[in-house]
Amino acid sequence: MSPASGHGRTLQAVIFDWAGTLVDFGSLAPTQIFVDAFRSFGIELSLAQARGPMGLSKWQHIRLLLDDPALALQWRQRTGHAPTDADVDAIYAHFMPMQIAKVGQYSQPIEGAAQVLAWLRGQGLKIGSCSGYPRQVLDVLLPMAADQGIRADHVVAGDELQAGGRPGPYMALANMLALKIDDVAGCIKVDDTVPGIEEGIRAGMWSVGVTLSGNEVGLTRAELDALPATEVARLKEQAQHRLRAAGAHYVIDSVANLPEVVAHVRARLAIGERP
C-alpha cells in the first residue's frame, strides 16, 4: 500500500453485487438455472461446475462452461461438433426466460443487508451496484428487492456495457460516473465471486469479498446451519483463500459485517493510503 500524495481523502460510495451479496443467500438462482438450461440440451452439468465462472455476464458464463473439456466433449457427442458461439446463443436464449421466471423465488434479502444499506446512507455514502444478471432479469429482481428495503442509487446490468463485464472494471467505473464519484480510492466494491473481486481491483477500489452468504460456499442458510462448526470453518477458509487470492483487501462472512470494514477503510484513507 503506497501513501497518496494528499491526506484527508474520504470514502464516498459502496458498490455492491446482487446475488450472494445483497440477496439470494448462497447465490442459488443463477446456479440452478444453468443446470436446468444445460439439461434441456441433453448436457449434464453439476452445481459445482455451474458455479465455476460465476460473476461473469451470463453469456460469457455459458461460453466458459462450454469451453470446459468435459462439457465440450458432452456437447460434441450430442451434436457431432464442437460448441460454437451460435450454440452459446441458443443456450442463452433458453436460459433467459427460465431465469426471469425463477429469480423472484430467490430474491430474499440476506440478513442484515437492508440495515447496512440504511446505515451507509446515514453515513452520507452513495450506494452503487452491478450484476452478472442481464437487465431483463434485474427488471424482475429490483422491484422485489426494493419492497424488502434493498435498493441502490445506481444499477449496472451485466449485458449493457459495450466494453463488457467482469472481470474488467467497467461496471464498477460506470457506477462511479453515474454517482459522480471523483476518486476510485473513495469507493468500496463488495462481491462474493472471484471475477467480482477482480473487477474492483482493476477499477482501483477497495475490494471486499463475502464468504458464507455467497457463491464460493454456495449453500442455503438452512444447509449451512445444519453443518458442524468445523465444516463451516473449513468452507469459510476455502472461500477466504480464493477471494484473497483474487486480491480482496478484506473478507467478511456477509454484508452484515461491512460496517467494521467501512470504519477501517475510512481510517486508512484519512492517513493517505490508497487501495
PDB file of C-alpha atoms in Angstrom:
ATOM      1  CA  MET A   1       0.000   0.000   0.000  1.00  0.00           C
ATOM      2  CA  SER A   2       1.577   3.274  -1.009  1.00  0.00           C
ATOM      3  CA  PRO A   3       0.636   6.549   0.656  1.00  0.00           C
ATOM      4  CA  ALA A   4      -1.212   9.053  -1.511  1.00  0.00           C
ATOM      5  CA  SER A   5       0.324  12.431  -2.160  1.00  0.00           C
ATOM      6  CA  GLY A   6      -2.516  14.181  -0.319  1.00  0.00           C
ATOM      7  CA  HIS A   7      -4.117  13.379   3.007  1.00  0.00           C
ATOM      8  CA  GLY A   8      -7.737  13.538   4.086  1.00  0.00           C
ATOM      9  CA  ARG A   9      -9.323  11.519   1.293  1.00  0.00           C
ATOM     10  CA  THR A  10     -12.854  10.458   2.108  1.00  0.00           C
ATOM     11  CA  LEU A  11     -14.995   7.431   1.424  1.00  0.00           C
ATOM     12  CA  GLN A  12     -17.783   8.335  -0.993  1.00  0.00           C
ATOM     13  CA  ALA A  13     -19.559   5.179  -2.186  1.00  0.00           C
ATOM     14  CA  VAL A  14     -20.003   1.440  -1.757  1.00  0.00           C
ATOM     15  CA  ILE A  15     -20.720  -0.635  -4.884  1.00  0.00           C
ATOM     16  CA  PHE A  16     -22.427  -3.985  -4.346  1.00  0.00           C
ATOM     17  CA  ASP A  17     -23.012  -7.132  -6.316  1.00  0.00           C
ATOM     18  CA  TRP A  18     -26.556  -8.551  -6.054  1.00  0.00           C
ATOM     19  CA  ALA A  19     -26.945 -12.374  -5.901  1.00  0.00           C
ATOM     20  CA  GLY A  20     -24.988 -13.818  -2.969  1.00  0.00           C
ATOM     21  CA  THR A  21     -24.091 -10.343  -1.698  1.00  0.00           C
ATOM     22  CA  LEU A  22     -27.324  -8.375  -1.070  1.00  0.00           C
ATOM     23  CA  VAL A  23     -29.960 -11.001  -1.933  1.00  0.00           C
ATOM     24  CA  ASP A  24     -30.184 -14.759  -2.578  1.00  0.00           C
ATOM     25  CA  PHE A  25     -28.119 -16.341   0.212  1.00  0.00           C
ATOM     26  CA  GLY A  26     -25.852 -18.934  -1.442  1.00  0.00           C
ATOM     27  CA  SER A  27     -26.310 -17.416  -4.922  1.00  0.00           C
ATOM     28  CA  LEU A  28     -28.726 -20.181  -5.899  1.00  0.00           C
ATOM     29  CA  ALA A  29     -30.895 -18.540  -8.558  1.00  0.00           C
ATOM     30  CA  PRO A  30     -28.311 -18.427 -11.358  1.00  0.00           C
ATOM     31  CA  THR A  31     -26.685 -21.749 -10.453  1.00  0.00           C
ATOM     32  CA  GLN A  32     -29.748 -23.975 -10.623  1.00  0.00           C
ATOM     33  CA  ILE A  33     -30.966 -22.336 -13.841  1.00  0.00           C
ATOM     34  CA  PHE A  34     -27.652 -23.087 -15.584  1.00  0.00           C
ATOM     35  CA  VAL A  35     -28.052 -26.752 -14.628  1.00  0.00           C
ATOM     36  CA  ASP A  36     -31.660 -26.791 -15.898  1.00  0.00           C
ATOM     37  CA  ALA A  37     -30.825 -24.955 -19.137  1.00  0.00           C
ATOM     38  CA  PHE A  38     -27.941 -27.296 -19.998  1.00  0.00           C
ATOM     39  CA  ARG A  39     -30.068 -30.346 -19.178  1.00  0.00           C
ATOM     40  CA  SER A  40     -32.660 -29.207 -21.726  1.00  0.00           C
ATOM     41  CA  PHE A  41     -29.891 -29.578 -24.344  1.00  0.00           C
ATOM     42  CA  GLY A  42     -29.004 -33.057 -23.065  1.00  0.00           C
ATOM     43  CA  ILE A  43     -25.897 -31.875 -21.204  1.00  0.00           C
ATOM     44  CA  GLU A  44     -25.348 -32.909 -17.579  1.00  0.00           C
ATOM     45  CA  LEU A  45     -23.851 -30.052 -15.571  1.00  0.00           C
ATOM     46  CA  SER A  46     -23.217 -30.249 -11.822  1.00  0.00           C
ATOM     47  CA  LEU A  47     -23.973 -27.378  -9.443  1.00  0.00           C
ATOM     48  CA  ALA A  48     -20.241 -27.148  -8.696  1.00  0.00           C
ATOM     49  CA  GLN A  49     -19.435 -26.833 -12.424  1.00  0.00           C
ATOM     50  CA  ALA A  50     -22.178 -24.221 -12.840  1.00  0.00           C
ATOM     51  CA  ARG A  51     -20.656 -22.120 -10.048  1.00  0.00           C
ATOM     52  CA  GLY A  52     -17.167 -22.059 -11.584  1.00  0.00           C
ATOM     53  CA  PRO A  53     -17.373 -18.876 -13.695  1.00  0.00           C
ATOM     54  CA  MET A  54     -19.992 -17.103 -11.501  1.00  0.00           C
ATOM     55  CA  GLY A  55     -19.759 -13.331 -11.550  1.00  0.00           C
ATOM     56  CA  LEU A  56     -19.302 -13.066 -15.319  1.00  0.00           C
ATOM     57  CA  SER A  57     -22.112 -11.908 -17.580  1.00  0.00           C
ATOM     58  CA  LYS A  58     -24.412 -14.842 -18.276  1.00  0.00           C
ATOM     59  CA  TRP A  59     -23.472 -15.184 -21.963  1.00  0.00           C
ATOM     60  CA  GLN A  60     -19.757 -15.268 -21.053  1.00  0.00           C
ATOM     61  CA  HIS A  61     -20.552 -17.704 -18.254  1.00  0.00           C
ATOM     62  CA  ILE A  62     -22.172 -20.134 -20.718  1.00  0.00           C
ATOM     63  CA  ARG A  63     -19.278 -19.718 -23.175  1.00  0.00           C
ATOM     64  CA  LEU A  64     -16.751 -20.561 -20.448  1.00  0.00           C
ATOM     65  CA  LEU A  65     -18.756 -23.606 -19.340  1.00  0.00           C
ATOM     66  CA  LEU A  66     -18.832 -24.926 -22.909  1.00  0.00           C
ATOM     67  CA  ASP A  67     -15.061 -24.392 -23.129  1.00  0.00           C
ATOM     68  CA  ASP A  68     -14.620 -26.869 -20.255  1.00  0.00           C
ATOM     69  CA  PRO A  69     -13.171 -30.055 -21.854  1.00  0.00           C
ATOM     70  CA  ALA A  70     -15.664 -32.423 -20.176  1.00  0.00           C
ATOM     71  CA  LEU A  71     -18.682 -30.336 -21.189  1.00  0.00           C
ATOM     72  CA  ALA A  72     -17.294 -29.706 -24.672  1.00  0.00           C
ATOM     73  CA  LEU A  73     -16.943 -33.480 -25.072  1.00  0.00           C
ATOM     74  CA  GLN A  74     -20.559 -33.996 -23.989  1.00  0.00           C
ATOM     75  CA  TRP A  75     -21.638 -31.353 -26.499  1.00  0.00           C
ATOM     76  CA  ARG A  76     -19.623 -32.951 -29.296  1.00  0.00           C
ATOM     77  CA  GLN A  77     -21.121 -36.368 -28.501  1.00  0.00           C
ATOM     78  CA  ARG A  78     -24.644 -34.911 -28.573  1.00  0.00           C
ATOM     79  CA  THR A  79     -24.290 -32.726 -31.690  1.00  0.00           C
ATOM     80  CA  GLY A  80     -21.298 -34.007 -33.645  1.00  0.00           C
ATOM     81  CA  HIS A  81     -19.474 -30.663 -33.475  1.00  0.00           C
ATOM     82  CA  ALA A  82     -17.522 -28.538 -31.000  1.00  0.00           C
ATOM     83  CA  PRO A  83     -19.602 -25.857 -29.236  1.00  0.00           C
ATOM     84  CA  THR A  84     -19.782 -22.581 -31.174  1.00  0.00           C
ATOM     85  CA  ASP A  85     -20.900 -19.066 -30.280  1.00  0.00           C
ATOM     86  CA  ALA A  86     -24.194 -19.883 -32.023  1.00  0.00           C
ATOM     87  CA  ASP A  87     -24.618 -22.756 -29.548  1.00  0.00           C
ATOM     88  CA  VAL A  88     -23.946 -20.329 -26.697  1.00  0.00           C
ATOM     89  CA  ASP A  89     -26.652 -18.060 -28.167  1.00  0.00           C
ATOM     90  CA  ALA A  90     -29.081 -20.987 -28.242  1.00  0.00           C
ATOM     91  CA  ILE A  91     -28.471 -21.931 -24.596  1.00  0.00           C
ATOM     92  CA  TYR A  92     -28.620 -18.270 -23.555  1.00  0.00           C
ATOM     93  CA  ALA A  93     -31.955 -17.833 -25.337  1.00  0.00           C
ATOM     94  CA  HIS A  94     -33.245 -20.858 -23.401  1.00  0.00           C
ATOM     95  CA  PHE A  95     -31.681 -19.705 -20.127  1.00  0.00           C
ATOM     96  CA  MET A  96     -33.128 -16.187 -20.122  1.00  0.00           C
ATOM     97  CA  PRO A  97     -36.875 -16.913 -19.746  1.00  0.00           C
ATOM     98  CA  MET A  98     -36.078 -19.607 -17.164  1.00  0.00           C
ATOM     99  CA  GLN A  99     -34.000 -17.124 -15.162  1.00  0.00           C
ATOM    100  CA  ILE A 100     -36.651 -14.402 -15.409  1.00  0.00           C
ATOM    101  CA  ALA A 101     -39.317 -16.856 -14.221  1.00  0.00           C
ATOM    102  CA  LYS A 102     -37.245 -18.098 -11.267  1.00  0.00           C
ATOM    103  CA  VAL A 103     -35.333 -15.077  -9.989  1.00  0.00           C
ATOM    104  CA  GLY A 104     -38.216 -13.935  -7.799  1.00  0.00           C
ATOM    105  CA  GLN A 105     -38.067 -17.162  -5.815  1.00  0.00           C
ATOM    106  CA  TYR A 106     -34.536 -16.263  -4.759  1.00  0.00           C
ATOM    107  CA  SER A 107     -34.934 -12.520  -4.191  1.00  0.00           C
ATOM    108  CA  GLN A 108     -34.981 -12.620  -0.372  1.00  0.00           C
ATOM    109  CA  PRO A 109     -32.538 -10.164   1.198  1.00  0.00           C
ATOM    110  CA  ILE A 110     -29.509 -11.516   3.007  1.00  0.00           C
ATOM    111  CA  GLU A 111     -29.883 -10.964   6.752  1.00  0.00           C
ATOM    112  CA  GLY A 112     -28.676  -7.513   7.736  1.00  0.00           C
ATOM    113  CA  ALA A 113     -28.459  -6.169   4.166  1.00  0.00           C
ATOM    114  CA  ALA A 114     -31.320  -3.643   4.454  1.00  0.00           C
ATOM    115  CA  GLN A 115     -29.981  -2.368   7.792  1.00  0.00           C
ATOM    116  CA  VAL A 116     -26.447  -1.965   6.403  1.00  0.00           C
ATOM    117  CA  LEU A 117     -27.703  -0.050   3.345  1.00  0.00           C
ATOM    118  CA  ALA A 118     -29.694   2.272   5.628  1.00  0.00           C
ATOM    119  CA  TRP A 119     -26.619   2.728   7.840  1.00  0.00           C
ATOM    120  CA  LEU A 120     -24.404   3.557   4.845  1.00  0.00           C
ATOM    121  CA  ARG A 121     -26.886   6.182   3.652  1.00  0.00           C
ATOM    122  CA  GLY A 122     -26.963   7.598   7.177  1.00  0.00           C
ATOM    123  CA  GLN A 123     -23.175   7.942   6.883  1.00  0.00           C
ATOM    124  CA  GLY A 124     -23.668  10.048   3.753  1.00  0.00           C
ATOM    125  CA  LEU A 125     -22.401   7.368   1.370  1.00  0.00           C
ATOM    126  CA  LYS A 126     -23.804   6.629  -2.082  1.00  0.00           C
ATOM    127  CA  ILE A 127     -24.880   3.087  -2.990  1.00  0.00           C
ATOM    128  CA  GLY A 128     -23.874   1.709  -6.377  1.00  0.00           C
ATOM    129  CA  SER A 129     -24.432  -1.810  -7.678  1.00  0.00           C
ATOM    130  CA  CYS A 130     -23.717  -4.126 -10.570  1.00  0.00           C
ATOM    131  CA  SER A 131     -24.543  -7.694 -11.514  1.00  0.00           C
ATOM    132  CA  GLY A 132     -23.783 -10.535 -13.869  1.00  0.00           C
ATOM    133  CA  TYR A 133     -27.553 -10.591 -14.438  1.00  0.00           C
ATOM    134  CA  PRO A 134     -28.820  -9.105 -17.691  1.00  0.00           C
ATOM    135  CA  ARG A 135     -31.185  -6.119 -17.476  1.00  0.00           C
ATOM    136  CA  GLN A 136     -34.289  -8.234 -18.187  1.00  0.00           C
ATOM    137  CA  VAL A 137     -33.606 -10.285 -15.057  1.00  0.00           C
ATOM    138  CA  LEU A 138     -32.835  -7.226 -12.924  1.00  0.00           C
ATOM    139  CA  ASP A 139     -36.120  -5.658 -14.066  1.00  0.00           C
ATOM    140  CA  VAL A 140     -37.850  -8.508 -12.211  1.00  0.00           C
ATOM    141  CA  LEU A 141     -35.488  -8.664  -9.224  1.00  0.00           C
ATOM    142  CA  LEU A 142     -35.078  -4.977  -8.366  1.00  0.00           C
ATOM    143  CA  PRO A 143     -38.726  -4.111  -7.505  1.00  0.00           C
ATOM    144  CA  MET A 144     -38.973  -7.243  -5.328  1.00  0.00           C
ATOM    145  CA  ALA A 145     -35.743  -6.364  -3.533  1.00  0.00           C
ATOM    146  CA  ALA A 146     -36.868  -2.734  -3.087  1.00  0.00           C
ATOM    147  CA  ASP A 147     -40.014  -3.950  -1.305  1.00  0.00           C
ATOM    148  CA  GLN A 148     -37.662  -5.559   1.244  1.00  0.00           C
ATOM    149  CA  GLY A 149     -35.559  -2.420   1.746  1.00  0.00           C
ATOM    150  CA  ILE A 150     -32.803  -3.350  -0.729  1.00  0.00           C
ATOM    151  CA  ARG A 151     -32.286  -0.556  -3.243  1.00  0.00           C
ATOM    152  CA  ALA A 152     -29.275   1.099  -4.824  1.00  0.00           C
ATOM    153  CA  ASP A 153     -28.773   4.619  -6.167  1.00  0.00           C
ATOM    154  CA  HIS A 154     -27.499   3.125  -9.432  1.00  0.00           C
ATOM    155  CA  VAL A 155     -27.588  -0.347 -11.010  1.00  0.00           C
ATOM    156  CA  VAL A 156     -25.493  -1.607 -13.935  1.00  0.00           C
ATOM    157  CA  ALA A 157     -26.542  -4.884 -15.610  1.00  0.00           C
ATOM    158  CA  GLY A 158     -24.125  -7.449 -16.986  1.00  0.00           C
ATOM    159  CA  ASP A 159     -25.263  -7.032 -20.593  1.00  0.00           C
ATOM    160  CA  GLU A 160     -25.460  -3.279 -21.053  1.00  0.00           C
ATOM    161  CA  LEU A 161     -21.895  -2.005 -21.377  1.00  0.00           C
ATOM    162  CA  GLN A 162     -20.211  -2.162 -24.748  1.00  0.00           C
ATOM    163  CA  ALA A 163     -16.820  -2.560 -23.064  1.00  0.00           C
ATOM    164  CA  GLY A 164     -18.022  -5.772 -21.386  1.00  0.00           C
ATOM    165  CA  GLY A 165     -18.455  -7.028 -17.849  1.00  0.00           C
ATOM    166  CA  ARG A 166     -16.323  -8.698 -15.210  1.00  0.00           C
ATOM    167  CA  PRO A 167     -13.503  -9.271 -14.568  1.00  0.00           C
ATOM    168  CA  GLY A 168     -12.978  -5.932 -16.338  1.00  0.00           C
ATOM    169  CA  PRO A 169     -13.514  -2.744 -14.283  1.00  0.00           C
ATOM    170  CA  TYR A 170     -16.242  -1.290 -16.482  1.00  0.00           C
ATOM    171  CA  MET A 171     -19.406  -1.856 -14.412  1.00  0.00           C
ATOM    172  CA  ALA A 172     -17.749  -0.525 -11.252  1.00  0.00           C
ATOM    173  CA  LEU A 173     -16.434   2.514 -13.131  1.00  0.00           C
ATOM    174  CA  ALA A 174     -19.857   3.111 -14.743  1.00  0.00           C
ATOM    175  CA  ASN A 175     -21.238   3.404 -11.204  1.00  0.00           C
ATOM    176  CA  MET A 176     -18.558   5.994 -10.401  1.00  0.00           C
ATOM    177  CA  LEU A 177     -19.568   8.088 -13.401  1.00  0.00           C
ATOM    178  CA  ALA A 178     -23.283   7.861 -12.646  1.00  0.00           C
ATOM    179  CA  LEU A 179     -22.834   8.673  -8.951  1.00  0.00           C
ATOM    180  CA  LYS A 180     -20.335  11.491  -9.676  1.00  0.00           C
ATOM    181  CA  ILE A 181     -17.568   9.987  -7.531  1.00  0.00           C
ATOM    182  CA  ASP A 182     -14.296  11.836  -8.117  1.00  0.00           C
ATOM    183  CA  ASP A 183     -11.764   9.281  -6.832  1.00  0.00           C
ATOM    184  CA  VAL A 184     -11.688   5.489  -7.288  1.00  0.00           C
ATOM    185  CA  ALA A 185      -9.989   5.197  -3.879  1.00  0.00           C
ATOM    186  CA  GLY A 186     -13.155   6.648  -2.355  1.00  0.00           C
ATOM    187  CA  CYS A 187     -15.093   3.514  -3.337  1.00  0.00           C
ATOM    188  CA  ILE A 188     -15.516   0.081  -1.775  1.00  0.00           C
ATOM    189  CA  LYS A 189     -16.574  -2.817  -4.056  1.00  0.00           C
ATOM    190  CA  VAL A 190     -18.358  -5.717  -2.300  1.00  0.00           C
ATOM    191  CA  ASP A 191     -18.747  -9.066  -4.105  1.00  0.00           C
ATOM    192  CA  ASP A 192     -18.959 -12.808  -3.486  1.00  0.00           C
ATOM    193  CA  THR A 193     -17.173 -14.003  -6.645  1.00  0.00           C
ATOM    194  CA  VAL A 194     -13.597 -14.031  -7.916  1.00  0.00           C
ATOM    195  CA  PRO A 195     -14.423 -12.052 -11.118  1.00  0.00           C
ATOM    196  CA  GLY A 196     -16.284  -9.514  -8.950  1.00  0.00           C
ATOM    197  CA  ILE A 197     -13.249  -9.006  -6.727  1.00  0.00           C
ATOM    198  CA  GLU A 198     -11.012  -8.681  -9.801  1.00  0.00           C
ATOM    199  CA  GLU A 199     -13.441  -6.059 -11.137  1.00  0.00           C
ATOM    200  CA  GLY A 200     -12.983  -3.940  -8.018  1.00  0.00           C
ATOM    201  CA  ILE A 201      -9.194  -4.341  -8.010  1.00  0.00           C
ATOM    202  CA  ARG A 202      -8.916  -3.370 -11.673  1.00  0.00           C
ATOM    203  CA  ALA A 203     -11.122  -0.345 -11.003  1.00  0.00           C
ATOM    204  CA  GLY A 204      -8.681   0.782  -8.283  1.00  0.00           C
ATOM    205  CA  MET A 205     -11.204   0.345  -5.459  1.00  0.00           C
ATOM    206  CA  TRP A 206     -11.063  -1.224  -2.015  1.00  0.00           C
ATOM    207  CA  SER A 207     -12.429  -4.730  -2.613  1.00  0.00           C
ATOM    208  CA  VAL A 208     -14.329  -6.771  -0.041  1.00  0.00           C
ATOM    209  CA  GLY A 209     -15.058 -10.480  -0.507  1.00  0.00           C
ATOM    210  CA  VAL A 210     -18.113 -12.160   1.009  1.00  0.00           C
ATOM    211  CA  THR A 211     -17.793 -15.817   2.076  1.00  0.00           C
ATOM    212  CA  LEU A 212     -20.676 -17.559   3.863  1.00  0.00           C
ATOM    213  CA  SER A 213     -23.581 -15.915   2.018  1.00  0.00           C
ATOM    214  CA  GLY A 214     -22.044 -16.199  -1.420  1.00  0.00           C
ATOM    215  CA  ASN A 215     -21.139 -18.321  -4.405  1.00  0.00           C
ATOM    216  CA  GLU A 216     -17.817 -19.558  -3.019  1.00  0.00           C
ATOM    217  CA  VAL A 217     -19.568 -21.519  -0.241  1.00  0.00           C
ATOM    218  CA  GLY A 218     -22.783 -21.907  -2.229  1.00  0.00           C
ATOM    219  CA  LEU A 219     -25.143 -23.242   0.444  1.00  0.00           C
ATOM    220  CA  THR A 220     -28.539 -22.062   1.657  1.00  0.00           C
ATOM    221  CA  ARG A 221     -28.766 -20.609   5.158  1.00  0.00           C
ATOM    222  CA  ALA A 222     -30.532 -23.805   6.303  1.00  0.00           C
ATOM    223  CA  GLU A 223     -27.861 -26.063   4.737  1.00  0.00           C
ATOM    224  CA  LEU A 224     -25.123 -24.023   6.402  1.00  0.00           C
ATOM    225  CA  ASP A 225     -26.853 -24.073   9.799  1.00  0.00           C
ATOM    226  CA  ALA A 226     -27.146 -27.882   9.596  1.00  0.00           C
ATOM    227  CA  LEU A 227     -23.377 -28.375   9.221  1.00  0.00           C
ATOM    228  CA  PRO A 228     -20.979 -28.945  12.128  1.00  0.00           C
ATOM    229  CA  ALA A 229     -18.965 -25.867  13.073  1.00  0.00           C
ATOM    230  CA  THR A 230     -15.722 -27.476  11.865  1.00  0.00           C
ATOM    231  CA  GLU A 231     -17.140 -27.958   8.357  1.00  0.00           C
ATOM    232  CA  VAL A 232     -18.463 -24.384   8.230  1.00  0.00           C
ATOM    233  CA  ALA A 233     -14.994 -23.184   9.251  1.00  0.00           C
ATOM    234  CA  ARG A 234     -13.372 -25.279   6.511  1.00  0.00           C
ATOM    235  CA  LEU A 235     -15.723 -23.959   3.807  1.00  0.00           C
ATOM    236  CA  LYS A 236     -15.229 -20.397   5.021  1.00  0.00           C
ATOM    237  CA  GLU A 237     -11.436 -20.763   4.974  1.00  0.00           C
ATOM    238  CA  GLN A 238     -11.536 -22.128   1.393  1.00  0.00           C
ATOM    239  CA  ALA A 239     -13.686 -19.198   0.267  1.00  0.00           C
ATOM    240  CA  GLN A 240     -11.441 -16.691   2.068  1.00  0.00           C
ATOM    241  CA  HIS A 241      -8.389 -18.143   0.359  1.00  0.00           C
ATOM    242  CA  ARG A 242      -9.931 -17.862  -3.146  1.00  0.00           C
ATOM    243  CA  LEU A 243     -11.210 -14.318  -2.607  1.00  0.00           C
ATOM    244  CA  ARG A 244      -7.911 -13.126  -1.104  1.00  0.00           C
ATOM    245  CA  ALA A 245      -6.002 -14.774  -3.952  1.00  0.00           C
ATOM    246  CA  ALA A 246      -8.149 -12.692  -6.323  1.00  0.00           C
ATOM    247  CA  GLY A 247      -6.935  -9.579  -4.487  1.00  0.00           C
ATOM    248  CA  ALA A 248      -9.591  -8.851  -1.852  1.00  0.00           C
ATOM    249  CA  HIS A 249      -8.362  -6.325   0.729  1.00  0.00           C
ATOM    250  CA  TYR A 250     -10.908  -7.600   3.250  1.00  0.00           C
ATOM    251  CA  VAL A 251     -13.030 -10.742   3.541  1.00  0.00           C
ATOM    252  CA  ILE A 252     -16.234 -10.914   5.627  1.00  0.00           C
ATOM    253  CA  ASP A 253     -18.881 -13.570   6.325  1.00  0.00           C
ATOM    254  CA  SER A 254     -21.740 -11.500   4.913  1.00  0.00           C
ATOM    255  CA  VAL A 255     -22.791  -7.935   4.166  1.00  0.00           C
ATOM    256  CA  ALA A 256     -23.906  -7.619   7.808  1.00  0.00           C
ATOM    257  CA  ASN A 257     -20.208  -7.384   8.758  1.00  0.00           C
ATOM    258  CA  LEU A 258     -19.461  -4.465   6.413  1.00  0.00           C
ATOM    259  CA  PRO A 259     -19.618  -1.526   8.891  1.00  0.00           C
ATOM    260  CA  GLU A 260     -16.339  -2.540  10.578  1.00  0.00           C
ATOM    261  CA  VAL A 261     -14.642  -2.604   7.154  1.00  0.00           C
ATOM    262  CA  VAL A 262     -16.040   0.844   6.344  1.00  0.00           C
ATOM    263  CA  ALA A 263     -14.506   2.208   9.551  1.00  0.00           C
ATOM    264  CA  HIS A 264     -11.163   0.592   8.730  1.00  0.00           C
ATOM    265  CA  VAL A 265     -11.089   1.950   5.159  1.00  0.00           C
ATOM    266  CA  ARG A 266     -12.014   5.440   6.359  1.00  0.00           C
ATOM    267  CA  ALA A 267      -9.109   5.381   8.800  1.00  0.00           C
ATOM    268  CA  ARG A 268      -6.699   4.295   6.065  1.00  0.00           C
ATOM    269  CA  LEU A 269      -7.954   6.971   3.661  1.00  0.00           C
ATOM    270  CA  ALA A 270      -7.567   9.598   6.364  1.00  0.00           C
ATOM    271  CA  ILE A 271      -3.815   8.892   6.605  1.00  0.00           C
ATOM    272  CA  GLY A 272      -3.410   8.985   2.832  1.00  0.00           C
ATOM    273  CA  GLU A 273      -3.496   5.301   1.938  1.00  0.00           C
ATOM    274  CA  ARG A 274      -4.976   4.062  -1.318  1.00  0.00           C
ATOM    275  CA  PRO A 275      -6.123   0.546  -2.258  1.00  0.00           C
TER     276      PRO A 275
END
